[in-house]
Coordinates of C-alpha atoms in Angstrom, one line a residue:
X28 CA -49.0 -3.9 31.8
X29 CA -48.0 -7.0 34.1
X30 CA -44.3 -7.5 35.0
X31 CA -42.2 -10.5 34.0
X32 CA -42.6 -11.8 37.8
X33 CA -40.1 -15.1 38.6
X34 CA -41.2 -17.6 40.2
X35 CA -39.4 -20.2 42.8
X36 CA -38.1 -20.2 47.0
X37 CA -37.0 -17.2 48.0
X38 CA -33.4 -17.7 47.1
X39 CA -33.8 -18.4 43.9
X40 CA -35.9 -15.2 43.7
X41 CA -32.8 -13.3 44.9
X42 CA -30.9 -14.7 42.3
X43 CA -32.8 -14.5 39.6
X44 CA -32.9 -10.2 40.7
X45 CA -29.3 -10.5 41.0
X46 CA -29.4 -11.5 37.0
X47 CA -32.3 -9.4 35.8
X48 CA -30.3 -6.5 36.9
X49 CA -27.5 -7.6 34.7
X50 CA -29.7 -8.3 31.6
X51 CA -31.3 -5.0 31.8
X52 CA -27.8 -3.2 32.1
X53 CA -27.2 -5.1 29.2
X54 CA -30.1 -4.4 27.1
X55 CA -29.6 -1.1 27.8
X56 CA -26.2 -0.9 26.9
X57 CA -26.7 -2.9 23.6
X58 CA -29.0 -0.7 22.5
X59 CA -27.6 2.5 23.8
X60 CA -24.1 2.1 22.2
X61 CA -24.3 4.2 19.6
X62 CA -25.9 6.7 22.0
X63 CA -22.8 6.1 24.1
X64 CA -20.5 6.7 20.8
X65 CA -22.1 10.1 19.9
X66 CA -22.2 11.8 23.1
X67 CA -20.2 14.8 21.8
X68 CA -22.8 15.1 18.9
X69 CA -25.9 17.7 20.0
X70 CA -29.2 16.8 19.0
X71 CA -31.2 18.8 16.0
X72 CA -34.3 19.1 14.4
X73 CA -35.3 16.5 12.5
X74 CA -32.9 14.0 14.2
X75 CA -34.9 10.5 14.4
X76 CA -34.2 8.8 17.4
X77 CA -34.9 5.9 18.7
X78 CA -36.0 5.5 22.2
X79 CA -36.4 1.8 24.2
X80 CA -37.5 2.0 28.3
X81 CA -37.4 -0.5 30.5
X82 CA -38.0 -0.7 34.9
X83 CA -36.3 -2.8 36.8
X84 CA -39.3 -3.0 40.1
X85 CA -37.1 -4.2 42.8
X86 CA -40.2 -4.9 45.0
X87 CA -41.2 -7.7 42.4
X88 CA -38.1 -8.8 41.3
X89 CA -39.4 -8.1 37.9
X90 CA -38.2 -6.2 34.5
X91 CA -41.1 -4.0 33.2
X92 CA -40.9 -3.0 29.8
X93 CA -42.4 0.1 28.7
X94 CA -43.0 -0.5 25.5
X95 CA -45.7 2.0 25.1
X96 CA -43.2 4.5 25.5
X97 CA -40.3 3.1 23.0
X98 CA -40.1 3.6 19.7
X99 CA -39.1 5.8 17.4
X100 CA -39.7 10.1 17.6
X101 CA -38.8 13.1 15.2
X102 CA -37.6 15.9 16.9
X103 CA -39.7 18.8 15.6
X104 CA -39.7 22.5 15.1
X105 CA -40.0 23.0 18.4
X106 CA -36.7 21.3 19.3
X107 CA -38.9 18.9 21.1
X108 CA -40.0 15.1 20.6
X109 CA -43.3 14.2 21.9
X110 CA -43.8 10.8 23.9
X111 CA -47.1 9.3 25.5
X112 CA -47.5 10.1 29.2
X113 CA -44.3 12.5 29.2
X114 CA -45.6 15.1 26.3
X115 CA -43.0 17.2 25.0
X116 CA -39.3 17.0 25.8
X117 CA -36.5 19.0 25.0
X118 CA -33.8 17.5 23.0
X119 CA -32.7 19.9 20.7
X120 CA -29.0 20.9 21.5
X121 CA -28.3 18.1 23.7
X122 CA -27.0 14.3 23.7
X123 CA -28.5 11.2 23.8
X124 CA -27.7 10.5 26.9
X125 CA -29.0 13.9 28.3
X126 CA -32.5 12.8 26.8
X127 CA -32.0 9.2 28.1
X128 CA -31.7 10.6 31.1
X129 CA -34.2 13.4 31.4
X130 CA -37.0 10.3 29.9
X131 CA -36.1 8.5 33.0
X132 CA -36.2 11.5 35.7
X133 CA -39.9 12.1 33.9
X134 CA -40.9 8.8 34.3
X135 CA -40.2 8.6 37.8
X136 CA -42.1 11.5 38.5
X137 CA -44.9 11.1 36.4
X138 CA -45.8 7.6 37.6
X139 CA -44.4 7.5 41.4
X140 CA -41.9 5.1 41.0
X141 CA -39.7 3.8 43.4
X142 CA -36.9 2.5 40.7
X143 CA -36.5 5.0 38.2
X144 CA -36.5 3.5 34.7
X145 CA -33.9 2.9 32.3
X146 CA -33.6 4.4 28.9
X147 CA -31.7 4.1 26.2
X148 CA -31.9 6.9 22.8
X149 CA -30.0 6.2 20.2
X150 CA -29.9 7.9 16.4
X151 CA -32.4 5.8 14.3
X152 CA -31.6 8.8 11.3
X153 CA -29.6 12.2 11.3
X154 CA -31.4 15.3 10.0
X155 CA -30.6 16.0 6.6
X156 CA -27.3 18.4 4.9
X157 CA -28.1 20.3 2.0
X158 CA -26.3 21.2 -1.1
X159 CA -26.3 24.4 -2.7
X160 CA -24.2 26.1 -5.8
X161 CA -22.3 24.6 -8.6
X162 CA -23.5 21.2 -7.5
X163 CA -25.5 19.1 -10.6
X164 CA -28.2 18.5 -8.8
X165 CA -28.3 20.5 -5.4
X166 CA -31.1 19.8 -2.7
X167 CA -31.8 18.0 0.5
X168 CA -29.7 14.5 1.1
X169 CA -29.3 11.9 3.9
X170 CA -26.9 12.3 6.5
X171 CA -24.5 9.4 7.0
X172 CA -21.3 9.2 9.8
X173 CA -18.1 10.1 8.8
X174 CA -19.8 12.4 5.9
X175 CA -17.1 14.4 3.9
X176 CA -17.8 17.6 0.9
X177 CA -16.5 15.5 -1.0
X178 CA -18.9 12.4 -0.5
X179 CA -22.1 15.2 0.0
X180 CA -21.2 16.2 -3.8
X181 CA -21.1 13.3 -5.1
X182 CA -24.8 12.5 -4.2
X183 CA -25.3 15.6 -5.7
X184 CA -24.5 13.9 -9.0
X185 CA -20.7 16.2 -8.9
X186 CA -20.1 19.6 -9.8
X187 CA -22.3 21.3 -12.6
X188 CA -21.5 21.2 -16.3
X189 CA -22.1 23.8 -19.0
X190 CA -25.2 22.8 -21.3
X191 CA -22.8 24.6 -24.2
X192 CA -19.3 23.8 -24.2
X193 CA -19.1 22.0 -21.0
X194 CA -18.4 19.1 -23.1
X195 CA -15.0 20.6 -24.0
X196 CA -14.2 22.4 -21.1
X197 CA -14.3 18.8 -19.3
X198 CA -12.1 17.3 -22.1
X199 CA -9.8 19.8 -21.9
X200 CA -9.5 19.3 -18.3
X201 CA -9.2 15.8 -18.8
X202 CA -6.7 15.3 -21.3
X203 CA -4.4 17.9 -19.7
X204 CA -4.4 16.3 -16.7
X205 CA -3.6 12.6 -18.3
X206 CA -1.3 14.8 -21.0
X207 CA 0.7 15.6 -17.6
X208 CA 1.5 12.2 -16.2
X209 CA 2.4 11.3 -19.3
X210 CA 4.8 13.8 -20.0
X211 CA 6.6 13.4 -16.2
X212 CA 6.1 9.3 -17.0
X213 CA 7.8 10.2 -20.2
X214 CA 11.0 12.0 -18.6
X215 CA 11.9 9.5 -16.4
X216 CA 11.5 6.9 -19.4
X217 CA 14.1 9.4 -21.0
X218 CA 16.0 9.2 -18.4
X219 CA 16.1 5.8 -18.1
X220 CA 17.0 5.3 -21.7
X221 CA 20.1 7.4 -21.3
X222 CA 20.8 5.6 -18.4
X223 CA 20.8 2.3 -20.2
X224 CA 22.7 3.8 -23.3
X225 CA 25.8 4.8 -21.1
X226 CA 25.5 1.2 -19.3
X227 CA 25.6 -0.6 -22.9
X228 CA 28.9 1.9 -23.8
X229 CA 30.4 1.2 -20.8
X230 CA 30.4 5.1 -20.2
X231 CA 30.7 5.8 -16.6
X232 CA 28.2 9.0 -17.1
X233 CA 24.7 9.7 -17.8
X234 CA 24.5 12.2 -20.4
X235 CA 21.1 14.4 -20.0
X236 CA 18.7 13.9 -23.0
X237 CA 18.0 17.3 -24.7
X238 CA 14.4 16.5 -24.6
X239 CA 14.9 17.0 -20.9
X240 CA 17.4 20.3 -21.0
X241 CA 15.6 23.3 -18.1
X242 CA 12.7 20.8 -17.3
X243 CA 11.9 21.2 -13.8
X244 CA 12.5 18.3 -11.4
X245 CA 14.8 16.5 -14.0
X246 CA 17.9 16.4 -11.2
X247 CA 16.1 14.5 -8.7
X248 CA 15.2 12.0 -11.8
X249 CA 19.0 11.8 -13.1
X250 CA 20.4 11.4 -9.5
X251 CA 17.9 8.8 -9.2
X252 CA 19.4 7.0 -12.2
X253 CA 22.8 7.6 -11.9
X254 CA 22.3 6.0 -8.3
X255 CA 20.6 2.8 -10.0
X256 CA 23.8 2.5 -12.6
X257 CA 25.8 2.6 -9.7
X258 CA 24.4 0.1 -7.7
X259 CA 23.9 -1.9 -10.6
X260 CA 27.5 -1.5 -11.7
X261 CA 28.9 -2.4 -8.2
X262 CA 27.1 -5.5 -8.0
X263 CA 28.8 -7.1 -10.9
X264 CA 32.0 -5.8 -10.6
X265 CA 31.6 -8.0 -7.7
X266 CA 30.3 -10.7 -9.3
X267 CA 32.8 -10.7 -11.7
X268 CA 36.0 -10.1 -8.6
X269 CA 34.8 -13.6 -7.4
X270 CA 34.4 -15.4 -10.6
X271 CA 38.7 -13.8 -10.7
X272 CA 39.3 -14.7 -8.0
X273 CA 38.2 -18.4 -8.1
X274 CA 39.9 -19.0 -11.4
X275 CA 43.2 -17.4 -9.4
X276 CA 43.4 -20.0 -7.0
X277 CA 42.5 -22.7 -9.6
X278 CA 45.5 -21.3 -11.7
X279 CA 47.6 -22.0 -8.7
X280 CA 46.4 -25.2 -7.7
X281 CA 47.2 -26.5 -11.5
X282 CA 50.4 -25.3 -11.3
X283 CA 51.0 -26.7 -8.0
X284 CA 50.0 -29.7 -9.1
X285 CA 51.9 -30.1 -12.3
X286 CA 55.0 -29.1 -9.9
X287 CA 54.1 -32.0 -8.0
X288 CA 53.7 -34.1 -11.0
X289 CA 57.1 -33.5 -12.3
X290 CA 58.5 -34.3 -8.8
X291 CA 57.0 -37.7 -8.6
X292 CA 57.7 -38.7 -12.5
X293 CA 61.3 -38.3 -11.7
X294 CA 61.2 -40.0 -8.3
X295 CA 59.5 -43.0 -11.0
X296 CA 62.5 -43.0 -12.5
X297 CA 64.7 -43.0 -10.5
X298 CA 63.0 -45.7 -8.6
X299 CA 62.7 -47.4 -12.2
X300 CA 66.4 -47.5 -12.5
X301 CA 66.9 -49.2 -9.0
X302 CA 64.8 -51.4 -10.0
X303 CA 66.7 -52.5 -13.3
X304 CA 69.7 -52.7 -11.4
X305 CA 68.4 -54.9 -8.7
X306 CA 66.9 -57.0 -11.7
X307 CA 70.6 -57.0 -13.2
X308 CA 71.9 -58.2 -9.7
X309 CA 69.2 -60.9 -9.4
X310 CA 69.8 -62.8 -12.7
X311 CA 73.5 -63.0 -11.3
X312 CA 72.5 -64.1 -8.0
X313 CA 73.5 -61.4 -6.3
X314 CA 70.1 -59.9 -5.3
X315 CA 67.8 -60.7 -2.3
X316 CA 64.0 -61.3 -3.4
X317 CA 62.8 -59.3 -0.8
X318 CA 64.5 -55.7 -1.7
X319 CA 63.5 -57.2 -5.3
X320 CA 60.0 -57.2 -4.1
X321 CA 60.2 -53.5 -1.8
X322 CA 61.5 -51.5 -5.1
X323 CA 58.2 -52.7 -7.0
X324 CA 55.6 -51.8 -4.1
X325 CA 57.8 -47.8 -4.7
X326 CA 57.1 -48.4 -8.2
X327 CA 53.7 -48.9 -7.9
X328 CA 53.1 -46.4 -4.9
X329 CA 55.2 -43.5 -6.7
X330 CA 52.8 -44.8 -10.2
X331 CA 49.7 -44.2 -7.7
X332 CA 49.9 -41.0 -6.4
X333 CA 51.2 -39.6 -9.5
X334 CA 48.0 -40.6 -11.3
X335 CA 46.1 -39.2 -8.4
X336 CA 47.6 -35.7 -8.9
X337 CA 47.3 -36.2 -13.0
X338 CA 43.5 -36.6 -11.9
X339 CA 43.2 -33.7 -9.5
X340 CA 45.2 -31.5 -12.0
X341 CA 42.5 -32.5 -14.5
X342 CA 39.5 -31.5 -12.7
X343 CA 41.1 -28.1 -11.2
X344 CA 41.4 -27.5 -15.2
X345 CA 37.9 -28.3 -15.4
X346 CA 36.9 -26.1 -12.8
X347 CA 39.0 -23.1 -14.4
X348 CA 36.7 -23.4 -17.8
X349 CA 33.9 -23.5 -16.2
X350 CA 34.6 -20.1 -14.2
X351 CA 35.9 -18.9 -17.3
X352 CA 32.3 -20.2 -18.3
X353 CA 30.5 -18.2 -16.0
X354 CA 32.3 -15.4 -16.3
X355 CA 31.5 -15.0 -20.0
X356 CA 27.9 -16.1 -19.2
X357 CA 27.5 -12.9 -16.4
X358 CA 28.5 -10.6 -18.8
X359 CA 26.6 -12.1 -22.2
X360 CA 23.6 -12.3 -19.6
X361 CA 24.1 -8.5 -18.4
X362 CA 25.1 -7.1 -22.3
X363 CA 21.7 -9.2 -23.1
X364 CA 18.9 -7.6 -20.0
X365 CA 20.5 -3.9 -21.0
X366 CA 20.0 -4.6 -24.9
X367 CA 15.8 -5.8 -23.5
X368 CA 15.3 -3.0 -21.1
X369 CA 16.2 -0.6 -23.9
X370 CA 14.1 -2.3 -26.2
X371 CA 11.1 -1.8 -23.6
X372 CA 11.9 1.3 -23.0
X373 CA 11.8 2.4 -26.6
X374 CA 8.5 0.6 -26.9
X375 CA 7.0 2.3 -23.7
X376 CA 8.1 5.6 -25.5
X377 CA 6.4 5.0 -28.3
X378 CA 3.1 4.7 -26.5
X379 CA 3.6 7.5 -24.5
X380 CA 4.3 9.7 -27.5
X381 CA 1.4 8.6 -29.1
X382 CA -0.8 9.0 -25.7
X383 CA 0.4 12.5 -25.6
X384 CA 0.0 13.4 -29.3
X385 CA -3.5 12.5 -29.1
X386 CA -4.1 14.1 -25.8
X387 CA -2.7 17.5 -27.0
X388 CA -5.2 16.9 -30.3
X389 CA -8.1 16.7 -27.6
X390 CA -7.3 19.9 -25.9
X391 CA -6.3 21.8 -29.5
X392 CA -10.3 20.8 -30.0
X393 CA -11.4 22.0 -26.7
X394 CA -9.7 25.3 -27.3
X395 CA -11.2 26.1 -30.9
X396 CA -14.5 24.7 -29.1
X397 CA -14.9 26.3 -26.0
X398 CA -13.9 29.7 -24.6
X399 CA -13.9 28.9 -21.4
X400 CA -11.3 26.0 -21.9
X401 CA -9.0 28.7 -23.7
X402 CA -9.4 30.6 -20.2
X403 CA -7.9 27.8 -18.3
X404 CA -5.1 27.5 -20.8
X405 CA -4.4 31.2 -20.4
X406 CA -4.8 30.8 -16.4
X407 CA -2.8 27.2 -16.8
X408 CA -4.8 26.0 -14.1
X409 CA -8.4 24.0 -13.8
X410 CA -11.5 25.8 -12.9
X411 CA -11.1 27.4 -9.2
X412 CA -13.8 25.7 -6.9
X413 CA -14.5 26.6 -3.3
X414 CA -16.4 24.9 -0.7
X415 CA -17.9 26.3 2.8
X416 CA -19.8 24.9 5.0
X417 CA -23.2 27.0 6.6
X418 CA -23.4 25.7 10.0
X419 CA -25.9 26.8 12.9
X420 CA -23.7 28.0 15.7
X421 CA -25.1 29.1 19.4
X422 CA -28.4 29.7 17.0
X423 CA -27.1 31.7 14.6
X424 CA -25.5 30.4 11.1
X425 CA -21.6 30.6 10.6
X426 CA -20.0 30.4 6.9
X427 CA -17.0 28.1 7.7
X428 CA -14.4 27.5 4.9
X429 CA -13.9 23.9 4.1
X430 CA -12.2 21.2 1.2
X431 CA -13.0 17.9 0.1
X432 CA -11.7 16.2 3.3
X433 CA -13.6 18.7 5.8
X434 CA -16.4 16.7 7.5
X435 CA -20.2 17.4 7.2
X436 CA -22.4 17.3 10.1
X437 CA -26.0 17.0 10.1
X438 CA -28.0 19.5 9.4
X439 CA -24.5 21.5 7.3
X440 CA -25.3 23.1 4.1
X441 CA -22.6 22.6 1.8
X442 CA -21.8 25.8 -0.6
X443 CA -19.6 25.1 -4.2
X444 CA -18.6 28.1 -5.6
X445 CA -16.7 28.0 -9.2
X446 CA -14.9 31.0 -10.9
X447 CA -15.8 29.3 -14.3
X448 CA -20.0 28.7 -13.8
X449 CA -20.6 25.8 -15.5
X450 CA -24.4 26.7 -16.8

């Protein structure tokens, strides 16, 4: 096996060390990361791992990879994995990085060397967990991270169903469950529908459906409601305040203006009649042009600004019909969304009735089909299933209680126990 040897003056020798060091600490670390990330997890039999080795020969300036040694080894019964030159190796029980480490301290020995080489093990595939119990199909399955009971029964194909019955034991199950959510989705629909009914009456309370009378949770439900009505009622009580409030000081501006308006239409006249008296005093001579000409520039000016208030008076009137507009508009549009919501409700409870008629017809079935579905109708509850978890421990195997959510590890077997044995 010839090392990688560089080539050069002696500087760039030095260099070119300085960077091989870095590319086999890299190389090392690439491959050793999940080694690195599974320190905590001890070693079994029949773990795979997968081993890569590599010198860095300071002397030569050279990487040497041992590639004779790498690959990939099963730890056997022994607890051991076997690799050329080293022989066996204990690595049952501890990390991948023990075993990293303990390949290099061989090495060294074993060959002489002055640098002792680096090595990097890493899980190429974790021994196997087994299933056991009320599982479909129970047996020997892969190991992958993060494993859960849940998950490891699943590959199993699930839990086991009856040859006879289990048919109707499952639809049972089934349609109670949906026949459930549809009964608590049904309450609140009731709810809802009351709710609406005292909002269309303008009835300030919710009265509580009969349908609903010593169901449990129903006061969170109403509270619920009666909060939305509120909310719902404040809004456009404030909506409609406004809408009062602008046509308010639109009254008052008209009525300020027509005020104004009958202030400058007598000013008119009066202007108008010194007007026809200067006229009169003209024709006799007795009348200057000029205060002839001044007394119909008032005329005009007094004409002027009365038609401006005429128009302002107009479009404040304007502005009051349309508010009165809006106003009737907010409440048509509220009186209208109430009368559609109801109409969806009553729809939506029409489905739901029929959902849950048809559902209860599944499970009257299952029940004339099936004693063991009239068992969980008696018990009112599904079939009790329990999981543990058989786990080597200091050598010796521990029963540990578990769930769906409890975590497998390699080498676990996973127990399901049922108080109804689905056969």
């Amino acid at each position: 096996m010839q090392p990688i040897r560089t080539s050069g003056t002696l500087d760039v020798s030095k260099k070119f060390s300085r960077f091989a060091r870095v590319a086999l600490i890299a190389v090392v670390v690439a491959s050793g990361a999940t080694a690195a990330g599974a320190d905590e997890y001890r070693l079994g039999v029949m773990d795979k791992l997968r081993v890569r080795v590599a010198e860095w020969q300071t002397a030569q300036g050279a990487v040497r990879d041992w590639s004779a040694v790498s690959g990939e080894y099963t730890i056997g019964a022994s607890g051991s994995i076997s690799l050329p030159f080293v022989g066996d190796l204990p690595a049952s029980g501890k990390t991948t990085t023990e075993v990293a480490a303990e390949i290099g301290i061989q090495m060294q020995k074993l060959f002489g060397l002055r640098d002792r080489p680096s090595a990097s093990v890493e899980m190429a595939q974790y021994r196997p967990v087994y299933l056991t119990g009320e599982v479909e199909t129970p047996g020997e399955y892969p190991y992958v991270p993060k494993m859960t009971v849940l998950k490891a029964v699943s590959l199993g194909g699930g839990l086991r169903r009856a040859e006879s019955g289990g048919r109707f034991v499952r639809d049972y199950i089934v349609a109670s469950g949906e026949s459930a959510v549809q009964v608590a989705e049904r309450n609140r629909l009731l709810i809802r529908r009351a709710r609406l009914q005292a909002e269309i009456g303008k009835r300030n309370k919710i009265e509580l459906p009969r349908e609903l009378n010593n169901v449990e949770g129903v006061d969170k439900l109403l509270a619920d409601e009666v909060a939305l009505m509120e909310s719902r009622g404040t809004r456009q009580e404030r909506q409609l305040a406004a809408l009062a409030d602008l046509k308010s000081l639109l009254q008052s501006e008209i009525e300020s203006l027509g005020k104004k308006s009958e202030t400058q239409a007598r000013q008119l006249e009066l202007v108008k009649e010194d007007r026809e008296k200067v006229d009169s005093l003209a024709e006799k001579g007795l009348a200057l042009s000029q205060r002839k000409l001044a007394l119909e520039q008032r005329v005009a000016d007094v004409q002027t600004s009365l038609l401006d208030i005429d128009t302002n008076a107009l479009k404040a009137k304007q502005d009051y019909n349309k508010a009165t507009q809006d106003e009737t508009n907010l409440r048509n549009d509220w009186d209208e969304q109430l009368a559609q919501e109801l109409q969806n409700t009553e729809s939506e409870l029409d489905t739901l009735s029929l959902k849950v008629g048809t559902n209860r017809d599944l499970m009257a079935e299952a029940l004339l089909q099936s004693a063991e579905a009239a068992r969980l109708e008696d018990q009112k509850s599904e079939a009790n299933i329990t999981y543990s978890i058989i786990r080597d421990k200091d050598g010796k195997p521990t029963e540990i209680a578990a769930n769906e959510n409890t975590e497998v590890l390699p080498g676990d077997v996973i127990k399901v126990s049922a108080a109804l044995a689905m056969r």
